[in-house]
Every structure is written in structure tokens, then in C-alpha cells.
PDB file of C-alpha atoms in Angstrom:
ATOM      1  CA  ASP C   1      -3.811 -15.877  -1.066  1.00  0.00           C
ATOM      2  CA  ILE C   2      -6.017 -14.383   1.318  1.00  0.00           C
ATOM      3  CA  GLN C   3      -9.029 -12.334   0.401  1.00  0.00           C
ATOM      4  CA  MET C   4      -9.843  -9.283   2.039  1.00  0.00           C
ATOM      5  CA  THR C   5     -13.400  -7.914   1.898  1.00  0.00           C
ATOM      6  CA  GLN C   6     -14.509  -4.066   3.856  1.00  0.00           C
ATOM      7  CA  SER C   7     -17.699  -3.594   5.268  1.00  0.00           C
ATOM      8  CA  PRO C   8     -19.789  -1.052   3.803  1.00  0.00           C
ATOM      9  CA  SER C   9     -18.312   0.286   1.195  1.00  0.00           C
ATOM     10  CA  THR C  10     -20.113   3.313   1.145  1.00  0.00           C
ATOM     11  CA  LEU C  11     -20.937   5.677   4.197  1.00  0.00           C
ATOM     12  CA  SER C  12     -21.722   8.544   4.483  1.00  0.00           C
ATOM     13  CA  ALA C  13     -21.682  11.058   7.791  1.00  0.00           C
ATOM     14  CA  SER C  14     -21.526  13.751   9.815  1.00  0.00           C
ATOM     15  CA  VAL C  15     -19.061  15.800  11.377  1.00  0.00           C
ATOM     16  CA  GLY C  16     -18.145  15.121  15.167  1.00  0.00           C
ATOM     17  CA  ASP C  17     -20.057  11.161  13.996  1.00  0.00           C
ATOM     18  CA  ARG C  18     -18.563   7.590  15.249  1.00  0.00           C
ATOM     19  CA  VAL C  19     -17.329   5.716  12.355  1.00  0.00           C
ATOM     20  CA  THR C  20     -16.787   2.814  12.267  1.00  0.00           C
ATOM     21  CA  ILE C  21     -15.243   0.217   9.725  1.00  0.00           C
ATOM     22  CA  THR C  22     -14.422  -3.348   9.315  1.00  0.00           C
ATOM     23  CA  CYS C  23     -12.818  -5.539   7.471  1.00  0.00           C
ATOM     24  CA  ARG C  24     -12.492  -9.708   7.268  1.00  0.00           C
ATOM     25  CA  ALA C  25     -10.071 -11.376   5.869  1.00  0.00           C
ATOM     26  CA  SER C  26     -10.358 -14.911   4.701  1.00  0.00           C
ATOM     27  CA  GLN C  27      -8.402 -16.628   6.884  1.00  0.00           C
ATOM     28  CA  SER C  28      -6.825 -15.890  10.254  1.00  0.00           C
ATOM     29  CA  ILE C  29      -3.721 -12.898  10.152  1.00  0.00           C
ATOM     30  CA  SER C  30      -3.548 -12.539  13.621  1.00  0.00           C
ATOM     31  CA  SER C  31      -2.931  -9.462  13.503  1.00  0.00           C
ATOM     32  CA  TRP C  32      -0.979  -8.510  10.519  1.00  0.00           C
ATOM     33  CA  LEU C  33      -3.607  -5.893   9.536  1.00  0.00           C
ATOM     34  CA  ALA C  34      -2.671  -2.390   8.379  1.00  0.00           C
ATOM     35  CA  TRP C  35      -5.131   0.726   7.889  1.00  0.00           C
ATOM     36  CA  TYR C  36      -4.381   2.871   5.184  1.00  0.00           C
ATOM     37  CA  GLN C  37      -6.115   6.621   4.383  1.00  0.00           C
ATOM     38  CA  GLN C  38      -6.862   8.139   0.875  1.00  0.00           C
ATOM     39  CA  LYS C  39      -7.886  11.075  -0.106  1.00  0.00           C
ATOM     40  CA  PRO C  40      -8.107  11.848  -3.432  1.00  0.00           C
ATOM     41  CA  GLY C  41      -5.136  12.606  -6.097  1.00  0.00           C
ATOM     42  CA  LYS C  42      -2.715  11.902  -3.433  1.00  0.00           C
ATOM     43  CA  ALA C  43      -0.905   8.756  -2.351  1.00  0.00           C
ATOM     44  CA  PRO C  44      -2.120   6.866   0.624  1.00  0.00           C
ATOM     45  CA  LYS C  45      -1.542   7.570   4.476  1.00  0.00           C
ATOM     46  CA  LEU C  46      -0.443   4.921   6.820  1.00  0.00           C
ATOM     47  CA  LEU C  47      -3.411   4.652  10.189  1.00  0.00           C
ATOM     48  CA  ILE C  48      -2.534   1.985  12.274  1.00  0.00           C
ATOM     49  CA  TYR C  49      -0.566  -1.124  12.001  1.00  0.00           C
ATOM     50  CA  LYS C  50      -0.346  -4.462  13.383  1.00  0.00           C
ATOM     51  CA  ALA C  51      -4.337  -3.936  13.802  1.00  0.00           C
ATOM     52  CA  SER C  52      -3.537  -1.653  16.833  1.00  0.00           C
ATOM     53  CA  SER C  53      -1.018   0.166  17.160  1.00  0.00           C
ATOM     54  CA  LEU C  54      -1.740   4.154  15.750  1.00  0.00           C
ATOM     55  CA  GLU C  55       1.332   5.192  13.041  1.00  0.00           C
ATOM     56  CA  SER C  56       3.050   8.505  15.218  1.00  0.00           C
ATOM     57  CA  GLY C  57       1.565  11.682  14.071  1.00  0.00           C
ATOM     58  CA  VAL C  58      -1.948   9.714  13.652  1.00  0.00           C
ATOM     59  CA  PRO C  59      -4.712  11.237  16.012  1.00  0.00           C
ATOM     60  CA  SER C  60      -5.962   9.807  18.532  1.00  0.00           C
ATOM     61  CA  ARG C  61      -9.596  10.038  17.498  1.00  0.00           C
ATOM     62  CA  PHE C  62      -8.299   7.123  15.166  1.00  0.00           C
ATOM     63  CA  SER C  63      -8.452   3.873  16.573  1.00  0.00           C
ATOM     64  CA  GLY C  64      -8.243   0.288  15.394  1.00  0.00           C
ATOM     65  CA  SER C  65      -9.268  -3.784  17.460  1.00  0.00           C
ATOM     66  CA  GLY C  66      -9.255  -7.071  16.235  1.00  0.00           C
ATOM     67  CA  SER C  67      -7.252 -10.307  15.822  1.00  0.00           C
ATOM     68  CA  GLY C  68      -8.170 -13.337  13.699  1.00  0.00           C
ATOM     69  CA  THR C  69     -10.302 -12.610  11.091  1.00  0.00           C
ATOM     70  CA  GLU C  70     -12.169  -9.749  12.167  1.00  0.00           C
ATOM     71  CA  PHE C  71     -10.923  -6.151  12.311  1.00  0.00           C
ATOM     72  CA  THR C  72     -12.485  -2.615  13.035  1.00  0.00           C
ATOM     73  CA  LEU C  73     -11.299   0.900  12.461  1.00  0.00           C
ATOM     74  CA  THR C  74     -13.194   3.717  14.293  1.00  0.00           C
ATOM     75  CA  ILE C  75     -13.095   6.726  14.063  1.00  0.00           C
ATOM     76  CA  SER C  76     -14.148   8.123  17.397  1.00  0.00           C
ATOM     77  CA  SER C  77     -15.406  12.204  16.170  1.00  0.00           C
ATOM     78  CA  LEU C  78     -15.405  12.605  12.711  1.00  0.00           C
ATOM     79  CA  GLN C  79     -13.669  15.542  11.413  1.00  0.00           C
ATOM     80  CA  PRO C  80     -14.313  17.606   7.958  1.00  0.00           C
ATOM     81  CA  ASP C  81     -10.149  16.055   6.787  1.00  0.00           C
ATOM     82  CA  ASP C  82     -10.961  12.439   7.615  1.00  0.00           C
ATOM     83  CA  PHE C  83     -13.583  12.520   4.847  1.00  0.00           C
ATOM     84  CA  ALA C  84     -11.778   9.812   2.842  1.00  0.00           C
ATOM     85  CA  THR C  85     -11.161   6.822   1.363  1.00  0.00           C
ATOM     86  CA  TYR C  86      -9.953   3.732   3.967  1.00  0.00           C
ATOM     87  CA  TYR C  87      -8.475   0.693   2.834  1.00  0.00           C
ATOM     88  CA  CYS C  88      -7.351  -2.726   4.855  1.00  0.00           C
ATOM     89  CA  GLN C  89      -4.237  -4.304   4.562  1.00  0.00           C
ATOM     90  CA  GLN C  90      -3.002  -7.546   5.476  1.00  0.00           C
ATOM     91  CA  TYR C  91       0.532  -8.923   5.630  1.00  0.00           C
ATOM     92  CA  SER C  92       0.022 -12.386   6.640  1.00  0.00           C
ATOM     93  CA  GLY C  93       0.791 -14.367   3.836  1.00  0.00           C
ATOM     94  CA  TYR C  94       2.905 -14.120   1.052  1.00  0.00           C
ATOM     95  CA  SER C  95       0.646 -11.254  -0.561  1.00  0.00           C
ATOM     96  CA  ARG C  96       0.022  -8.615   0.829  1.00  0.00           C
ATOM     97  CA  THR C  97      -3.132  -7.808   0.538  1.00  0.00           C
ATOM     98  CA  PHE C  98      -5.680  -5.286   0.371  1.00  0.00           C
ATOM     99  CA  GLY C  99      -9.448  -4.558   1.277  1.00  0.00           C
ATOM    100  CA  PRO C 100     -11.754  -3.064  -1.581  1.00  0.00           C
ATOM    101  CA  GLY C 101     -12.151  -0.006   0.789  1.00  0.00           C
ATOM    102  CA  THR C 102     -14.888   2.560   2.199  1.00  0.00           C
ATOM    103  CA  LYS C 103     -15.157   5.716   1.090  1.00  0.00           C
ATOM    104  CA  VAL C 104     -16.529   7.688   3.905  1.00  0.00           C
ATOM    105  CA  ASP C 105     -18.955  11.352   2.575  1.00  0.00           C
TER     106      ASP C 105
ATOM    107  CA  GLN Z   1      11.310  10.486   1.156  1.00  0.00           C
ATOM    108  CA  LEU Z   2      10.481   8.816  -2.210  1.00  0.00           C
ATOM    109  CA  VAL Z   3      10.618  10.452  -5.585  1.00  0.00           C
ATOM    110  CA  GLN Z   4       9.581   7.939  -8.775  1.00  0.00           C
ATOM    111  CA  SER Z   5      10.021   8.275 -12.185  1.00  0.00           C
ATOM    112  CA  GLY Z   6       7.662  10.387 -14.304  1.00  0.00           C
ATOM    113  CA  ALA Z   7       5.060   9.350 -16.030  1.00  0.00           C
ATOM    114  CA  GLU Z   8       5.051   6.910 -19.257  1.00  0.00           C
ATOM    115  CA  VAL Z   9       2.946   5.800 -22.018  1.00  0.00           C
ATOM    116  CA  LYS Z  10       3.155   2.452 -22.714  1.00  0.00           C
ATOM    117  CA  LYS Z  11       1.926   0.133 -26.494  1.00  0.00           C
ATOM    118  CA  PRO Z  12       0.576  -3.129 -25.688  1.00  0.00           C
ATOM    119  CA  GLY Z  13       3.368  -5.702 -25.462  1.00  0.00           C
ATOM    120  CA  ALA Z  14       5.756  -3.264 -24.531  1.00  0.00           C
ATOM    121  CA  THR Z  15       7.290  -2.954 -20.903  1.00  0.00           C
ATOM    122  CA  ALA Z  16       7.418  -0.757 -18.535  1.00  0.00           C
ATOM    123  CA  ILE Z  17      10.210   0.675 -16.564  1.00  0.00           C
ATOM    124  CA  ILE Z  18       9.932   2.678 -13.155  1.00  0.00           C
ATOM    125  CA  SER Z  19      12.159   3.755 -10.836  1.00  0.00           C
ATOM    126  CA  CYS Z  20      11.797   5.008  -6.759  1.00  0.00           C
ATOM    127  CA  LYS Z  21      14.558   6.979  -5.722  1.00  0.00           C
ATOM    128  CA  GLY Z  22      15.542   7.265  -1.754  1.00  0.00           C
ATOM    129  CA  SER Z  23      16.979   9.815   0.753  1.00  0.00           C
ATOM    130  CA  ARG Z  24      17.084  10.586   3.896  1.00  0.00           C
ATOM    131  CA  TYR Z  25      16.656   6.430   5.190  1.00  0.00           C
ATOM    132  CA  THR Z  26      18.763   4.303   5.258  1.00  0.00           C
ATOM    133  CA  PHE Z  27      18.780   2.046   2.402  1.00  0.00           C
ATOM    134  CA  SER Z  28      18.968  -1.254   3.755  1.00  0.00           C
ATOM    135  CA  ASP Z  29      16.478  -0.773   6.773  1.00  0.00           C
ATOM    136  CA  TYR Z  30      13.493  -0.725   4.283  1.00  0.00           C
ATOM    137  CA  TYR Z  31      11.299  -2.953   2.060  1.00  0.00           C
ATOM    138  CA  ILE Z  32      10.414  -1.435  -0.530  1.00  0.00           C
ATOM    139  CA  HIS Z  33       6.895  -2.232  -1.936  1.00  0.00           C
ATOM    140  CA  TRP Z  34       5.284  -1.402  -5.503  1.00  0.00           C
ATOM    141  CA  VAL Z  35       1.173  -0.653  -4.945  1.00  0.00           C
ATOM    142  CA  ARG Z  36      -0.986   0.288  -7.835  1.00  0.00           C
ATOM    143  CA  GLN Z  37      -4.351   2.118  -8.650  1.00  0.00           C
ATOM    144  CA  ALA Z  38      -6.841   2.050 -11.792  1.00  0.00           C
ATOM    145  CA  PRO Z  39      -8.264   5.225 -12.779  1.00  0.00           C
ATOM    146  CA  GLY Z  40     -11.110   5.271 -10.037  1.00  0.00           C
ATOM    147  CA  LYS Z  41     -10.660   1.604  -8.760  1.00  0.00           C
ATOM    148  CA  GLY Z  42      -8.659   0.446  -5.304  1.00  0.00           C
ATOM    149  CA  LEU Z  43      -5.062  -0.424  -4.632  1.00  0.00           C
ATOM    150  CA  GLU Z  44      -3.443  -3.909  -5.361  1.00  0.00           C
ATOM    151  CA  TRP Z  45      -0.610  -5.094  -4.071  1.00  0.00           C
ATOM    152  CA  VAL Z  46       2.161  -5.824  -6.954  1.00  0.00           C
ATOM    153  CA  GLY Z  47       5.054  -6.775  -4.752  1.00  0.00           C
ATOM    154  CA  LEU Z  48       7.921  -5.791  -2.708  1.00  0.00           C
ATOM    155  CA  ILE Z  49      12.559  -6.402  -2.041  1.00  0.00           C
ATOM    156  CA  ASP Z  50      13.919  -6.436   0.588  1.00  0.00           C
ATOM    157  CA  PRO Z  51      17.304  -4.477  -0.263  1.00  0.00           C
ATOM    158  CA  GLU Z  52      19.951  -5.708   1.804  1.00  0.00           C
ATOM    159  CA  ASP Z  53      20.092  -9.582   0.011  1.00  0.00           C
ATOM    160  CA  GLY Z  54      17.803  -8.004  -3.658  1.00  0.00           C
ATOM    161  CA  VAL Z  55      14.971 -10.923  -3.329  1.00  0.00           C
ATOM    162  CA  PRO Z  56      11.867  -9.650  -4.511  1.00  0.00           C
ATOM    163  CA  LEU Z  57       8.802 -10.959  -3.708  1.00  0.00           C
ATOM    164  CA  PHE Z  58       5.365 -11.168  -5.963  1.00  0.00           C
ATOM    165  CA  ALA Z  59       1.765 -11.204  -5.543  1.00  0.00           C
ATOM    166  CA  GLU Z  60       1.051 -13.855  -7.763  1.00  0.00           C
ATOM    167  CA  ASN Z  61      -1.475 -12.118 -10.592  1.00  0.00           C
ATOM    168  CA  PHE Z  62       2.139 -10.785 -12.083  1.00  0.00           C
ATOM    169  CA  GLN Z  63       4.163 -13.452 -11.942  1.00  0.00           C
ATOM    170  CA  GLY Z  64       6.342 -14.020 -14.550  1.00  0.00           C
ATOM    171  CA  ARG Z  65       5.694  -9.999 -15.393  1.00  0.00           C
ATOM    172  CA  VAL Z  66       6.738  -8.340 -13.107  1.00  0.00           C
ATOM    173  CA  THR Z  67      10.833  -7.779 -12.100  1.00  0.00           C
ATOM    174  CA  ILE Z  68      11.566  -6.043  -8.480  1.00  0.00           C
ATOM    175  CA  THR Z  69      15.543  -5.032  -8.412  1.00  0.00           C
ATOM    176  CA  ALA Z  70      17.132  -2.857  -6.233  1.00  0.00           C
ATOM    177  CA  ASP Z  71      20.742  -0.609  -6.263  1.00  0.00           C
ATOM    178  CA  THR Z  72      22.032   0.505  -2.966  1.00  0.00           C
ATOM    179  CA  SER Z  73      24.722   1.649  -4.944  1.00  0.00           C
ATOM    180  CA  THR Z  74      22.568   4.784  -5.940  1.00  0.00           C
ATOM    181  CA  GLU Z  75      19.339   4.200  -3.041  1.00  0.00           C
ATOM    182  CA  THR Z  76      17.240   3.196  -6.026  1.00  0.00           C
ATOM    183  CA  THR Z  77      14.571   0.775  -6.586  1.00  0.00           C
ATOM    184  CA  TYR Z  78      13.314  -0.373 -10.346  1.00  0.00           C
ATOM    185  CA  MET Z  79       9.446  -2.023 -11.215  1.00  0.00           C
ATOM    186  CA  GLU Z  80       9.905  -3.553 -14.643  1.00  0.00           C
ATOM    187  CA  LEU Z  81       6.831  -5.152 -15.783  1.00  0.00           C
ATOM    188  CA  SER Z  82       6.307  -6.875 -18.923  1.00  0.00           C
ATOM    189  CA  SER Z  83       3.653  -7.835 -21.421  1.00  0.00           C
ATOM    190  CA  LEU Z  84       2.352  -4.982 -20.847  1.00  0.00           C
ATOM    191  CA  ARG Z  85      -2.556  -4.815 -21.484  1.00  0.00           C
ATOM    192  CA  SER Z  86      -4.834  -2.597 -20.847  1.00  0.00           C
ATOM    193  CA  ASP Z  87      -5.265  -2.994 -17.865  1.00  0.00           C
ATOM    194  CA  ASP Z  88      -1.927  -2.176 -16.562  1.00  0.00           C
ATOM    195  CA  THR Z  89      -2.960   1.534 -17.097  1.00  0.00           C
ATOM    196  CA  ALA Z  90      -2.716   2.765 -13.424  1.00  0.00           C
ATOM    197  CA  LEU Z  91      -1.174   4.929 -10.962  1.00  0.00           C
ATOM    198  CA  TYR Z  92       2.563   2.994  -9.394  1.00  0.00           C
ATOM    199  CA  TYR Z  93       3.047   4.291  -6.052  1.00  0.00           C
ATOM    200  CA  CYS Z  94       6.883   2.444  -4.130  1.00  0.00           C
ATOM    201  CA  ALA Z  95       5.862   2.216  -0.570  1.00  0.00           C
ATOM    202  CA  THR Z  96       8.763   1.629   2.746  1.00  0.00           C
ATOM    203  CA  ALA Z  97       8.474  -0.372   4.890  1.00  0.00           C
ATOM    204  CA  TYR Z  98      10.861  -0.377   8.215  1.00  0.00           C
ATOM    205  CA  ARG Z  99      12.141  -4.036   8.509  1.00  0.00           C
ATOM    206  CA  LEU Z 100      13.895  -3.569  12.478  1.00  0.00           C
ATOM    207  CA  GLY Z 101      13.058  -3.718  15.254  1.00  0.00           C
ATOM    208  CA  SER Z 102       9.647  -4.104  16.406  1.00  0.00           C
ATOM    209  CA  CYS Z 103       9.085  -3.784  12.778  1.00  0.00           C
ATOM    210  CA  SER Z 104      10.614  -7.138  11.325  1.00  0.00           C
ATOM    211  CA  GLY Z 105       9.416  -8.570   8.368  1.00  0.00           C
ATOM    212  CA  GLY Z 106       8.001  -5.074   7.329  1.00  0.00           C
ATOM    213  CA  THR Z 107       5.131  -5.108   9.891  1.00  0.00           C
ATOM    214  CA  CYS Z 108       5.062  -2.125  10.703  1.00  0.00           C
ATOM    215  CA  GLY Z 109       2.392  -1.352   7.559  1.00  0.00           C
ATOM    216  CA  LEU Z 110       4.073   1.274   4.474  1.00  0.00           C
ATOM    217  CA  ASP Z 111       4.852   4.499   6.326  1.00  0.00           C
ATOM    218  CA  PHE Z 112       6.497   6.164   3.678  1.00  0.00           C
ATOM    219  CA  TRP Z 113       4.947   6.529  -0.240  1.00  0.00           C
ATOM    220  CA  GLY Z 114       5.959   8.426  -3.601  1.00  0.00           C
ATOM    221  CA  GLN Z 115       4.002  10.139  -5.292  1.00  0.00           C
ATOM    222  CA  GLY Z 116       3.097   7.747  -7.722  1.00  0.00           C
ATOM    223  CA  THR Z 117       4.366   7.049 -11.311  1.00  0.00           C
ATOM    224  CA  LEU Z 118       1.154   6.819 -14.324  1.00  0.00           C
ATOM    225  CA  VAL Z 119       1.601   4.065 -17.044  1.00  0.00           C
ATOM    226  CA  THR Z 120      -0.896   4.371 -19.222  1.00  0.00           C
ATOM    227  CA  VAL Z 121      -1.303   1.820 -22.017  1.00  0.00           C
ATOM    228  CA  SER Z 122      -2.656   2.258 -25.439  1.00  0.00           C
ATOM    229  CA  SER Z 123      -2.642   1.803 -28.628  1.00  0.00           C
TER     230      SER Z 123
END
């Protein structure tokens, strides 16, 4: 199985900050990676797919990059609504593994 | 829209069956995935099904314990988890992945999610 790691596990930031979250795969997954945002008590929300494609309706301050084994999610200017937990998910292998999550507080 | 069945309380060793009914979209145009989240923990992928051919795919951790089926006549997907243990206590979500065009293979992520079904395993 392909394993996913994320760093940091927790990130303290302020409104207006540029925030970067890193996701790494245990082997190359090309660009088969998605990013999700989850708030307490809510289902996850798709932000980015195919590593860098912005889901319809998602603010342009969110962007994704990377390929192979290293990926990043960037929030260009953190807004109050962005305090949440972020997960990456690979869908290259047999399994669709999630990363352990990064909490932005 | 995805609407899931209600919360369940089960004893260890029992089987939980959760349903996920789709509406307002073409059922066969989307894979249905199942994802779970234990209390205070991260997301864990359980498996998926292609409603067009009914072929499921499961995470290795769940092989032999999980069954996923799709009823195209009612546009409902079912996930059955057997031999329940206390660590199966979690919120179980269904989610769709568009499978056509540039999203062939469901490569455009999990775009719509159900509200979640809490399964509690306790003696």
C-alpha cells in the first residue's frame, strides 16, 4: 500500500498569513492527489484534485502543486473560514489512502 | 445529494449495514466511495464500487469483512461491515467520484459527501 505523510501535523497561523502544507507519498503517484478541508462535525470538502486543479467554487487563494512523491497545498492569504483540518488523498494505487491530516489553528 | 441511513449501535461480532441513496444526478456516472472517521481521528478509505458494473474495490485492512453493493433501480449503495470490533466505532461517509470524460477512473476527487452514519460498537 502507498503510505501518505503530512507536515506539519498542526500549524498555528493568523488571518492574512500564507500557509503551506506538505504531503508526501511513499512512492510515485504522478499527479493523482486530492486535497480536502474538514471542519468539526462536517463532511470533508474537496478543494484540489489531480494535484493542482481547483474544484469548482473553491476560492482561488487555495492552490496545489507537486508531482511524483511531494505535494503542497498553499493558502495564499488565510481567511477566518479557513481554520480547519486538511487532508491529502492519493488515488494512484489499489487503495485510495489519506494522509493523517494537518490542523490549521 | 447523498442521504445515508441512521446511526447504529452494534455488539462486537455483529454486522452493520449502511445505505447511501443518491439523488439529482445520474447514478452510473459516479463511483461511490466509503470513508470512515473514528472519533477524534483522521479519514480512512474503506472501499468503492462502480455502480455500472457492480465491481467493488476494498482497502486491504477491510478485505474479508466488508461488502459494498449498488442497487441501480433505487440508486442506493450499501456498505456491510461484519465481525465488528470496538475500533470499528466511527462515522462512516459515502462520497461520489465522477468517472466520465477528463475524470475517467474517478480521478477528480470525492466531490459530494453524505452526512455520515455513526456506527457504535459496544457490548
